[in-house]
mmCIF file of C-alpha atoms in Angstrom:
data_model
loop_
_atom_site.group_PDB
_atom_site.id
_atom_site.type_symbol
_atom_site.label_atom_id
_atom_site.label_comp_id
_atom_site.label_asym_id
_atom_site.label_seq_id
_atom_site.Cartn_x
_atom_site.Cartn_y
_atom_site.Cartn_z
ATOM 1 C CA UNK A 268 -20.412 -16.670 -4.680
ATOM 2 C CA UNK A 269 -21.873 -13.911 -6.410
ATOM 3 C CA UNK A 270 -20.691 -13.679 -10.405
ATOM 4 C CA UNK A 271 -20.001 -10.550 -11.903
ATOM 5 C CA UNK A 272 -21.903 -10.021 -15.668
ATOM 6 C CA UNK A 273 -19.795 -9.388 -18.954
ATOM 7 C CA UNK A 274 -18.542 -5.773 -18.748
ATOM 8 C CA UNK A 275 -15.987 -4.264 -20.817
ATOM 9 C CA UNK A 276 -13.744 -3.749 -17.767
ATOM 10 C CA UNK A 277 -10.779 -6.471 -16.997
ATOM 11 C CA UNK A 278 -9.032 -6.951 -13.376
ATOM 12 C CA UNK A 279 -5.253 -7.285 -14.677
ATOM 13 C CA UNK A 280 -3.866 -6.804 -10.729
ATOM 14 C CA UNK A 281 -5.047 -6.679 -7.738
ATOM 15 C CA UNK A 282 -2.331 -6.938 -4.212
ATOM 16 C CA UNK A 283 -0.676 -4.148 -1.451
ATOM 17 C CA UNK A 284 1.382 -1.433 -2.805
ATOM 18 C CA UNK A 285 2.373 -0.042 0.166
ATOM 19 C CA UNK A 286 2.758 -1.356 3.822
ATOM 20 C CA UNK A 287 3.561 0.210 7.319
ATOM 21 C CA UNK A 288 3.979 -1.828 10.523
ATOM 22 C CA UNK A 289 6.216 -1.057 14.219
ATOM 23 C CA UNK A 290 8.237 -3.901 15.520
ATOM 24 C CA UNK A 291 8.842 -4.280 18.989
ATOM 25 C CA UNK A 292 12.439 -5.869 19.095
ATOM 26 C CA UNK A 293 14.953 -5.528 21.623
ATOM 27 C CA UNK A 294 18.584 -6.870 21.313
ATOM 28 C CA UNK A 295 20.041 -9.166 23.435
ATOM 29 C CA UNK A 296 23.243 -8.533 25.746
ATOM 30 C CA UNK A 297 25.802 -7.809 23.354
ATOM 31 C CA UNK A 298 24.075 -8.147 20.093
ATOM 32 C CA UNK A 299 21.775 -6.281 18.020
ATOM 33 C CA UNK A 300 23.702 -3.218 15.261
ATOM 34 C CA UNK A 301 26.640 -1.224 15.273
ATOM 35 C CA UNK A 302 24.408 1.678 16.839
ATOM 36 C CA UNK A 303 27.419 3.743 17.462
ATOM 37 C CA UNK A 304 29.182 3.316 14.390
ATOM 38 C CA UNK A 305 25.841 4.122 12.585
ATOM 39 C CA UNK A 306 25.000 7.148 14.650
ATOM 40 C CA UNK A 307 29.075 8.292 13.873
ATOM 41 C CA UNK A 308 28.824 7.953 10.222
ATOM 42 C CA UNK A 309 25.335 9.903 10.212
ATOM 43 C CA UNK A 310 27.119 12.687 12.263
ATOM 44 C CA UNK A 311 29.831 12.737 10.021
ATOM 45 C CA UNK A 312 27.481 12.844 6.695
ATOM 46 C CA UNK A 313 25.393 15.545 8.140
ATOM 47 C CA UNK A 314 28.038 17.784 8.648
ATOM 48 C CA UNK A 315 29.527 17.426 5.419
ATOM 49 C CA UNK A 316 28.631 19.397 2.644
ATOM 50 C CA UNK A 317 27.543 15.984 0.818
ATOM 51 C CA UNK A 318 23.837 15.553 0.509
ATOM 52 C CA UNK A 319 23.742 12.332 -0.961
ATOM 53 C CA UNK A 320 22.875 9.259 1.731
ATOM 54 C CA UNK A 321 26.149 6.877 2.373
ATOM 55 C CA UNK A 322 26.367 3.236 1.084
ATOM 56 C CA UNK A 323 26.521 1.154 4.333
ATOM 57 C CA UNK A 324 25.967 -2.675 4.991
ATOM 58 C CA UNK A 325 24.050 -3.939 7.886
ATOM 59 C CA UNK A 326 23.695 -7.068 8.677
ATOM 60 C CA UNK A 327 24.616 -8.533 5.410
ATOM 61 C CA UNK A 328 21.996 -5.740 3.688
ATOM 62 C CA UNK A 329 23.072 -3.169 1.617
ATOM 63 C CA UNK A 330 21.022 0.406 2.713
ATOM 64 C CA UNK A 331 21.616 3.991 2.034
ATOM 65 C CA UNK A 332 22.268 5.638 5.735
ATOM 66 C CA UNK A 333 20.292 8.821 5.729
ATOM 67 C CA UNK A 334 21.855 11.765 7.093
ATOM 68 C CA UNK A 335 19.008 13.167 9.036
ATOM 69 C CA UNK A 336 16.955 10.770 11.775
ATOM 70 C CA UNK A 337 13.019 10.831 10.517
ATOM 71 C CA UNK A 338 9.908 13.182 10.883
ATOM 72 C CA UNK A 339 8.848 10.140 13.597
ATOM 73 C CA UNK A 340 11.448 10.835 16.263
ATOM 74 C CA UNK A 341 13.407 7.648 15.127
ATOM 75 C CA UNK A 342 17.405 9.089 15.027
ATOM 76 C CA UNK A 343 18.659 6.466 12.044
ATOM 77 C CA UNK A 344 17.072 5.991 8.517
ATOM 78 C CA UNK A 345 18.087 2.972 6.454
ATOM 79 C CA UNK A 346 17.142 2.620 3.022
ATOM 80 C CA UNK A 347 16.935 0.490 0.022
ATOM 81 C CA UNK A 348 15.360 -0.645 -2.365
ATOM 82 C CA UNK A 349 12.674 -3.091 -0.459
ATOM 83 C CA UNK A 350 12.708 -1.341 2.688
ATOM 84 C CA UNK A 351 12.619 2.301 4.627
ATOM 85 C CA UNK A 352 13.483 1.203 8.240
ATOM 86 C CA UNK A 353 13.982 3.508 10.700
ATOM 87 C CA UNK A 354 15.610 2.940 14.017
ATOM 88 C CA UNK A 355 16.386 4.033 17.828
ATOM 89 C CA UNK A 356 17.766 1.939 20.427
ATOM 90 C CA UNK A 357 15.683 3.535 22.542
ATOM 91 C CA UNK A 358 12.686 4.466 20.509
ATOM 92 C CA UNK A 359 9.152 1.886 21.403
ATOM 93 C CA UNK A 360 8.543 0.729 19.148
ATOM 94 C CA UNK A 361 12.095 0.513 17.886
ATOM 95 C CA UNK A 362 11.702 -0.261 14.076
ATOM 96 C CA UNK A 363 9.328 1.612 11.600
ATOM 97 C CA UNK A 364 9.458 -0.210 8.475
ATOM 98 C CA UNK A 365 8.126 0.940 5.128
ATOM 99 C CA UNK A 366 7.634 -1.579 2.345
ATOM 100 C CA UNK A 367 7.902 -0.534 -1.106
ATOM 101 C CA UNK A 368 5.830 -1.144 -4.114
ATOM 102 C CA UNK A 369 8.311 -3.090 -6.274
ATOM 103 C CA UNK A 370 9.221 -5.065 -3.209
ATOM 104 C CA UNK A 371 5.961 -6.283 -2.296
ATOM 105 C CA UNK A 372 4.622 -7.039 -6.016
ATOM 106 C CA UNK A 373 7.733 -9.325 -6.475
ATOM 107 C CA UNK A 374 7.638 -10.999 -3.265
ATOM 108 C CA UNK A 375 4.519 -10.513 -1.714
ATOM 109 C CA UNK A 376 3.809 -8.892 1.837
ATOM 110 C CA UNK A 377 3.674 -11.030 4.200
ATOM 111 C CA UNK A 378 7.132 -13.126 2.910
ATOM 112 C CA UNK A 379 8.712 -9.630 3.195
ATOM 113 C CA UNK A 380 7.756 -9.286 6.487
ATOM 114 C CA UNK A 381 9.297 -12.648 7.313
ATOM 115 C CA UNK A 382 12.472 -11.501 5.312
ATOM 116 C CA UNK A 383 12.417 -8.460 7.742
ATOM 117 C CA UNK A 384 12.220 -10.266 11.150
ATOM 118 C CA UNK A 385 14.806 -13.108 10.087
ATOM 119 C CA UNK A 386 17.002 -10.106 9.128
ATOM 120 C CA UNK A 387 16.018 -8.433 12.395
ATOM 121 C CA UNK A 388 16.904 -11.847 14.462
ATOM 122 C CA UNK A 389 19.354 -12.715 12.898
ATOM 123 C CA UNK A 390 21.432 -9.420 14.220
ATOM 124 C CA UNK A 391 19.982 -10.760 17.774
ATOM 125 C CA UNK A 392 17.165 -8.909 18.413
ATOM 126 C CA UNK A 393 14.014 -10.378 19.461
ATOM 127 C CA UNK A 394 10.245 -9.594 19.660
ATOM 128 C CA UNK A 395 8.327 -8.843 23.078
ATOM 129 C CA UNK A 396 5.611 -7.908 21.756
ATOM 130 C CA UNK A 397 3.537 -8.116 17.901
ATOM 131 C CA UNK A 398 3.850 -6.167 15.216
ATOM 132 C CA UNK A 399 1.813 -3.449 14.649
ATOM 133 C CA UNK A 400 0.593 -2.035 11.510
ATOM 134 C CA UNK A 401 -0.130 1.695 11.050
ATOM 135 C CA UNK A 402 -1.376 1.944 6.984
ATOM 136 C CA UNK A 403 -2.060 -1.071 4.249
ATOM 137 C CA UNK A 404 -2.583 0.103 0.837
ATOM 138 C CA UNK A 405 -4.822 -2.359 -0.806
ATOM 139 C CA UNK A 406 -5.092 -1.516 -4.900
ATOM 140 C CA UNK A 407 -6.686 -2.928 -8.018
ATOM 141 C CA UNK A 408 -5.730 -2.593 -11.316
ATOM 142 C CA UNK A 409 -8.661 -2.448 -14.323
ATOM 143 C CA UNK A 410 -8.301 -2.294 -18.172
ATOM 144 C CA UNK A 411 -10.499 0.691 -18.590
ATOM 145 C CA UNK A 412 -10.978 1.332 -22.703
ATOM 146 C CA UNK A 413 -13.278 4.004 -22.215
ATOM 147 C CA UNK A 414 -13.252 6.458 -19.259
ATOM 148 C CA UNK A 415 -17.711 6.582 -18.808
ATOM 149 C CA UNK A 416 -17.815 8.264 -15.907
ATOM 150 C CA UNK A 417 -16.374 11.302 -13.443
ATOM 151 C CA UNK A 418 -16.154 12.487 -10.004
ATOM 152 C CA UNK A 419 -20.388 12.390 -9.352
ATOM 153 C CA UNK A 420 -20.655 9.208 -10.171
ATOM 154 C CA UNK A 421 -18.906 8.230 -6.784
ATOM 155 C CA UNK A 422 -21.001 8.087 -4.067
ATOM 156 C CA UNK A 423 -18.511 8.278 -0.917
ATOM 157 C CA UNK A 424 -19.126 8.560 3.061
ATOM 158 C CA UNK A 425 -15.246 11.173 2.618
ATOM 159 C CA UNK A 426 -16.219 14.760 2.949
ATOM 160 C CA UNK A 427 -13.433 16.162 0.803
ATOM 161 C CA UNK A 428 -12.066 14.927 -2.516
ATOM 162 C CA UNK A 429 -10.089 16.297 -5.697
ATOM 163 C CA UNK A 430 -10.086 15.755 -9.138
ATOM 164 C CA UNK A 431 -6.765 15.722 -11.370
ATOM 165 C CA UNK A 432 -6.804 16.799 -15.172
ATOM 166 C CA UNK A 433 -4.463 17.072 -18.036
ATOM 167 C CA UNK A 434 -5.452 19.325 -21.486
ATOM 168 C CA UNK A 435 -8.990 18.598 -19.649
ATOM 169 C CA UNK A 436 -9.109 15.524 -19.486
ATOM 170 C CA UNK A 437 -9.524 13.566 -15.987
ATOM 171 C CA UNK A 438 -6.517 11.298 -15.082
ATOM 172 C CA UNK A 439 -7.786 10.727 -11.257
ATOM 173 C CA UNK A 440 -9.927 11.392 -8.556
ATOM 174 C CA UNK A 441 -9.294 11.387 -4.459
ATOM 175 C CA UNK A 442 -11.768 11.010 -2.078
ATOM 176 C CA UNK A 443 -10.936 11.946 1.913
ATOM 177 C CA UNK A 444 -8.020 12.719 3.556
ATOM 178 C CA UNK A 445 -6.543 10.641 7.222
ATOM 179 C CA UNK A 446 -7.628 7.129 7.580
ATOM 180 C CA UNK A 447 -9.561 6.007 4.885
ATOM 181 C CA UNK A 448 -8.686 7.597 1.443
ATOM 182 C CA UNK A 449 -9.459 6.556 -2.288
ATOM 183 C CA UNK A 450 -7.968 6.815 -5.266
ATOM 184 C CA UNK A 451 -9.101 6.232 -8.700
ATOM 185 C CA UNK A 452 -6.609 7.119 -11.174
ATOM 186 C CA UNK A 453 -5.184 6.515 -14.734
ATOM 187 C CA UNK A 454 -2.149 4.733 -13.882
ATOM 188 C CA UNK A 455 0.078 4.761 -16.566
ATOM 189 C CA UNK A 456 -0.331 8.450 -17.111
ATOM 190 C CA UNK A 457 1.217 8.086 -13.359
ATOM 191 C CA UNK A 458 3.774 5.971 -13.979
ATOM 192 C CA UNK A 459 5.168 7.629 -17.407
ATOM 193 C CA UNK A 460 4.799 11.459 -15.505
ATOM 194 C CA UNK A 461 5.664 10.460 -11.917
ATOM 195 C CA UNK A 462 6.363 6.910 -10.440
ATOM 196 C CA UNK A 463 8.270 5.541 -13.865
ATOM 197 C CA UNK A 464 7.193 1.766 -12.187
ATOM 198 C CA UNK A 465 6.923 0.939 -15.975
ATOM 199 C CA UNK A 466 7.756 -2.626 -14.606
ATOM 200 C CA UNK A 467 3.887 -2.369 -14.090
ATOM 201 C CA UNK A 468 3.550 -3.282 -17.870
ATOM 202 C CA UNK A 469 4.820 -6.585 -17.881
ATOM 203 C CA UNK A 470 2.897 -7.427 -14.703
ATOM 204 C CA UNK A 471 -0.250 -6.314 -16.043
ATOM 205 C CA UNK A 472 0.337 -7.459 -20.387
ATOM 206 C CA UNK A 473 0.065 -4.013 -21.601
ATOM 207 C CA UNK A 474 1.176 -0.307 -21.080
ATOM 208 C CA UNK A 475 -1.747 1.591 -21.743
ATOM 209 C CA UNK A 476 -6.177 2.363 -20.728
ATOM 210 C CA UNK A 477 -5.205 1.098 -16.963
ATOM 211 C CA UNK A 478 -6.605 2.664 -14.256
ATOM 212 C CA UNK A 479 -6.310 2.154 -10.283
ATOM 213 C CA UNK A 480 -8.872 1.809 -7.604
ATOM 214 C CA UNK A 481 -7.000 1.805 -4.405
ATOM 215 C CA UNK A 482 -7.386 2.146 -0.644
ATOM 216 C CA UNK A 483 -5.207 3.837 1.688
ATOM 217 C CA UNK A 484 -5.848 2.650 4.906
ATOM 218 C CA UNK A 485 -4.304 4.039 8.401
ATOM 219 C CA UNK A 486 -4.422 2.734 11.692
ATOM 220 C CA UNK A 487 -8.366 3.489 12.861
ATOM 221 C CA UNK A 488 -9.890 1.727 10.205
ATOM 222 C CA UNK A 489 -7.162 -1.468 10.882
ATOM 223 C CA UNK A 490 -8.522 -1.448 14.163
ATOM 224 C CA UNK A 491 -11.906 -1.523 13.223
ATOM 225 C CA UNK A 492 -11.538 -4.779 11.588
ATOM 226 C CA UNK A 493 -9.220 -5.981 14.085
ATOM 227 C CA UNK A 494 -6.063 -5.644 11.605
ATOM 228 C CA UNK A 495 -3.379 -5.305 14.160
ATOM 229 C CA UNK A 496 -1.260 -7.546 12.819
ATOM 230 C CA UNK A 497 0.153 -9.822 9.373
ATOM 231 C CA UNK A 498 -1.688 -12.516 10.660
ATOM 232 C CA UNK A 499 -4.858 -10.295 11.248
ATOM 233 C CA UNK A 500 -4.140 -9.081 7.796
ATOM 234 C CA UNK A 501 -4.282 -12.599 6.478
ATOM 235 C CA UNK A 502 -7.662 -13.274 8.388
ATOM 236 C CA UNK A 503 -9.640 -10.647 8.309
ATOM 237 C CA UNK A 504 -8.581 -7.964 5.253
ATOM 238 C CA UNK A 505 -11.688 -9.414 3.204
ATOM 239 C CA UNK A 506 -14.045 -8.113 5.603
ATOM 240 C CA UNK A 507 -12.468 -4.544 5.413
ATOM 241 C CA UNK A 508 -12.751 -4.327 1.461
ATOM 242 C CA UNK A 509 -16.207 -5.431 1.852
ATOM 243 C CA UNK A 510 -16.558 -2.466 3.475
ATOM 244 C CA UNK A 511 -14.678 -0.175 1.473
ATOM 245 C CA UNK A 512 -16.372 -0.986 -1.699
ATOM 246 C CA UNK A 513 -19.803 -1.368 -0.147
ATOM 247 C CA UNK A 514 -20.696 0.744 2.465
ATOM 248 C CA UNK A 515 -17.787 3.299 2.245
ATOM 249 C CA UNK A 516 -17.419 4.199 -1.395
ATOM 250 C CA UNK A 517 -19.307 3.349 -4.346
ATOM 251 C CA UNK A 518 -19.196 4.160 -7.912
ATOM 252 C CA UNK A 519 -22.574 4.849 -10.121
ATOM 253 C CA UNK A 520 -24.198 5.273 -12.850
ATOM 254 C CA UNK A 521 -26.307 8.691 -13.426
ATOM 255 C CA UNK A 522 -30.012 8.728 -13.317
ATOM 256 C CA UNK A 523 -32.389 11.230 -12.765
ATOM 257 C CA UNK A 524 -33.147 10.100 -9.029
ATOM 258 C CA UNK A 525 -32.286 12.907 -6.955
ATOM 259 C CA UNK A 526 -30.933 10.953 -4.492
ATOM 260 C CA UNK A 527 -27.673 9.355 -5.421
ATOM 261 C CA UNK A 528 -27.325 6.231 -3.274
ATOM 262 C CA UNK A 529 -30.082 5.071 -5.298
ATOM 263 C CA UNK A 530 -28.616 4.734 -8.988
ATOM 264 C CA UNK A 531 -27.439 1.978 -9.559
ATOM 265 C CA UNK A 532 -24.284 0.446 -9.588
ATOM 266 C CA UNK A 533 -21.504 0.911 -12.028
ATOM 267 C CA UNK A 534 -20.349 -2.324 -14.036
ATOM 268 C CA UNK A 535 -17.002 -1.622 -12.882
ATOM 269 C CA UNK A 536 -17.888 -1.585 -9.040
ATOM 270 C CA UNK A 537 -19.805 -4.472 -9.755
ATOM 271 C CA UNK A 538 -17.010 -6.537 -11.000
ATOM 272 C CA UNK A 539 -15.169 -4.838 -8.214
ATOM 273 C CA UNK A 540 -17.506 -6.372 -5.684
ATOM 274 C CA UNK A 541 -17.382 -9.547 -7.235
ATOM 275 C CA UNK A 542 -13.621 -9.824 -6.779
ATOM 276 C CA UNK A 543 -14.171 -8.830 -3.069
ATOM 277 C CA UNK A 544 -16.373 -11.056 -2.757
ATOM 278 C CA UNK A 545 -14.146 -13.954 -2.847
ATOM 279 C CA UNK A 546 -12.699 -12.861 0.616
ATOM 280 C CA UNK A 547 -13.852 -14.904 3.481
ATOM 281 C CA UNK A 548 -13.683 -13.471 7.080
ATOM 282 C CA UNK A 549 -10.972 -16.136 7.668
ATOM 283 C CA UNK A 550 -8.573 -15.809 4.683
ATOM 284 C CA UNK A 551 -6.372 -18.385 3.717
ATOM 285 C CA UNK A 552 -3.390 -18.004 1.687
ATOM 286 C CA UNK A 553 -3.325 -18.359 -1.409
ATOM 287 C CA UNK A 554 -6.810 -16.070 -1.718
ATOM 288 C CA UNK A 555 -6.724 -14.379 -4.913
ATOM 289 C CA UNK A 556 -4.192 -11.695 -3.765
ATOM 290 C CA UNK A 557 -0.636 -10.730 -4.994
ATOM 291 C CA UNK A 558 0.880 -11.613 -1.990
ATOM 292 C CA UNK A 559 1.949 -15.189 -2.106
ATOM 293 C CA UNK A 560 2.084 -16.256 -5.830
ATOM 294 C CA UNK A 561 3.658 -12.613 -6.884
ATOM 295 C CA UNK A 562 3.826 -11.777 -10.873
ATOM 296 C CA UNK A 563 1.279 -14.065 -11.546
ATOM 297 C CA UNK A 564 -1.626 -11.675 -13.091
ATOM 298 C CA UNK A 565 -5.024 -12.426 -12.694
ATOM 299 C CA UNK A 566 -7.032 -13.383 -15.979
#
C-alpha cells in the first residue's frame, strides 16, 4: 500500500452523507400500511389552509405526512428525521428512500438500510426484486490551515464548474453537473451559514479550517462500477473512488507546463489517494469508512 508523505493536511472524516436507493416491496394479502387512511389525512391537510406536514405514526415510526405526493410521481411523502420515504401502492418501484446526513454518520449506511427493510417487513411487505440505488454521496473531510490553491489547480474531465466567494474570499468550488459532480468546499462556513450540522464539530475535534472533498454520484456512474446494490456498494465502491480521484478529477499544483495534466500532484490529493487506496475491489466491512464503526474519527 502506497503511503502518503507528511503534509500539513489531516483526514478528520471520511463516510456517505447522502444515500438514494428504490425498493421493490409488495405487501402481502391483507398487510402492508394504512394506505387509505394515509391518502385521507393527506387530502384533508392539503385542503386546509395549514401548511405545516401532520405528525403521524407508521408502523411504530414517527414521520411528518407531507401534504403534497413528490416531484417523482410517488402520491405519499413520509418524513423524519433519518428518512424521506416516499410511497405508492402502485408505484414500481414502490419506496424511494432518502437517507439523511445525521442518520447515516450516527449509524452508518448500510445498518440503516437494514433498519429500513425490517421496518418495511415488519408492516408485511416483502422484496421481489433488489434494491436499487440511484445517487451515493461519498465525502471526505480535511483540516485545511491554509487554503494554497483555487479553481485551476483542478484538473477535471466536468465541462462546467462554479466557484463560491464571500468578501472575496473562496469558500468552494463545483465541478459538473448530472452524474458525477464535485465539491470542494469550506465546510464550516456551510454549516454556520446553511446546513447548521454543527454536530460535525464533535465528530471531527474542532469547529474551524475544515474543508470537504465530496462526490455526488447518480445512477450511470453506479452502473459503471456495477453499484446496483448495498452489497455492490460494500464490494466494489473502492474501485469507483479510484476513479474519481484519479482519472476523473485531480487537484494540482501550478507550474509553468502549459499543459495541466502534467503538474504535479497536490499534497492534499496525494493524501487523498492514499486513503483511497486502502479500498480493495472486494471491500470488507469494517474498511476504513464511517459506515459500520460510526463517530469514531479517523486519526
Amino acid at each position: 500500500m502506497r503511503s502518503a508523505p507528511e503534509t500539513p493536511f489531516k483526514l478528520l472524516l471520511a463516510g456517505h452523507d447522502t444515500i438514494e436507493a428504490c425498493y421493490y416491496l409488495r405487501a402481502s394479502f391483507g398487510r402492508g400500511f394504512e394506505v387509505d387512511r394515509l391518502t385521507a389525512q393527506k387530502e384533508t391537510l392539503r385542503q386546509s389552509k395549514v401548511k405545516d406536514p401532520l405528525p403521524v405514526a407508521v408502523g411504530g415510526m414517527n414521520f411528518l405526512l407531507l401534504r403534497y405526493g413528490s416531484s417523482k410521481g410517488f402520491p405519499l411523502v413520509l418524513s423524519n428525521a433519518d428518512f424521506t420515504i416516499e410511497f405508492g401502492e402502485f408505484n414500481d418501484p414502490s419506496f424511494y428512500v432518502t437517507y439523511r446526513s445525521e442518520a447515516l454518520w450516527r449509524e452508518g449506511a448500510f445498518a440503516l438500510h437494514e433498519r429500513f427493510l425490517n421496518w418495511a417487513l415488519a408492516q408485511g411487505f416483502y422484496e421481489y426484486r433488489p434494491e436499487s440505488l440511484s445517487r451515493v454521496d461519498w465525502t471526505f473531510d480535511y483540516h485545511v490551515p491554509v487554503l494554497d490553491f483555487d479553481e485551476d489547480n483542478f484538473v477535471t474531465l466536468a465541462d462546467k464548474d462554479s466557484t463560491y466567494r464571500k468578501n472575496r474570499t473562496a469558500q468552494g468550488f463545483n465541478f459538473g453537473v448530472g452524474d458525477v459532480r464535485l465539491r470542494c468546499y469550506d465546510k464550516v462556513a456551510e454549516i454556520l451559514e446553511e446546513s447548521l450540522k454543527v454536530w460535525f464539530f464533535e465528530l471531527w475535534g474542532r469547529d474551524s479550517e475544515v474543508w470537504r472533498i465530496e462526490w455526488q454520484c447518480r445512477k450511470e456512474l453506479l452502473r459503471r462500477f456495477g453499484i446496483r446494490t448495498y452489497a455492490n456498494l460494500r464490494d466494489l465502491q473502492g474501485d469507483a473512488l479510484r476513479y474519481l480521484a484519479t482519472d476523473h478529477d485531480t487537484l494540482r499544483v501550478k507550474t509553468e507546463d502549459s499543459n495541466r495534466s502534467r503538474w504535479p500532484l497536490h499534497p492534499l490529493w496525494i493524501d487523498l489517494q492514499a486513503q483511497i487506496s486502502q479500498f480493495d475491489a472486494q471491500i470488507a466491512a469494517g474498511n476504513g469508512f464511517m459506515t459500520e464503526f460510526p463517530y469514531e474519527r479517523l486519526l
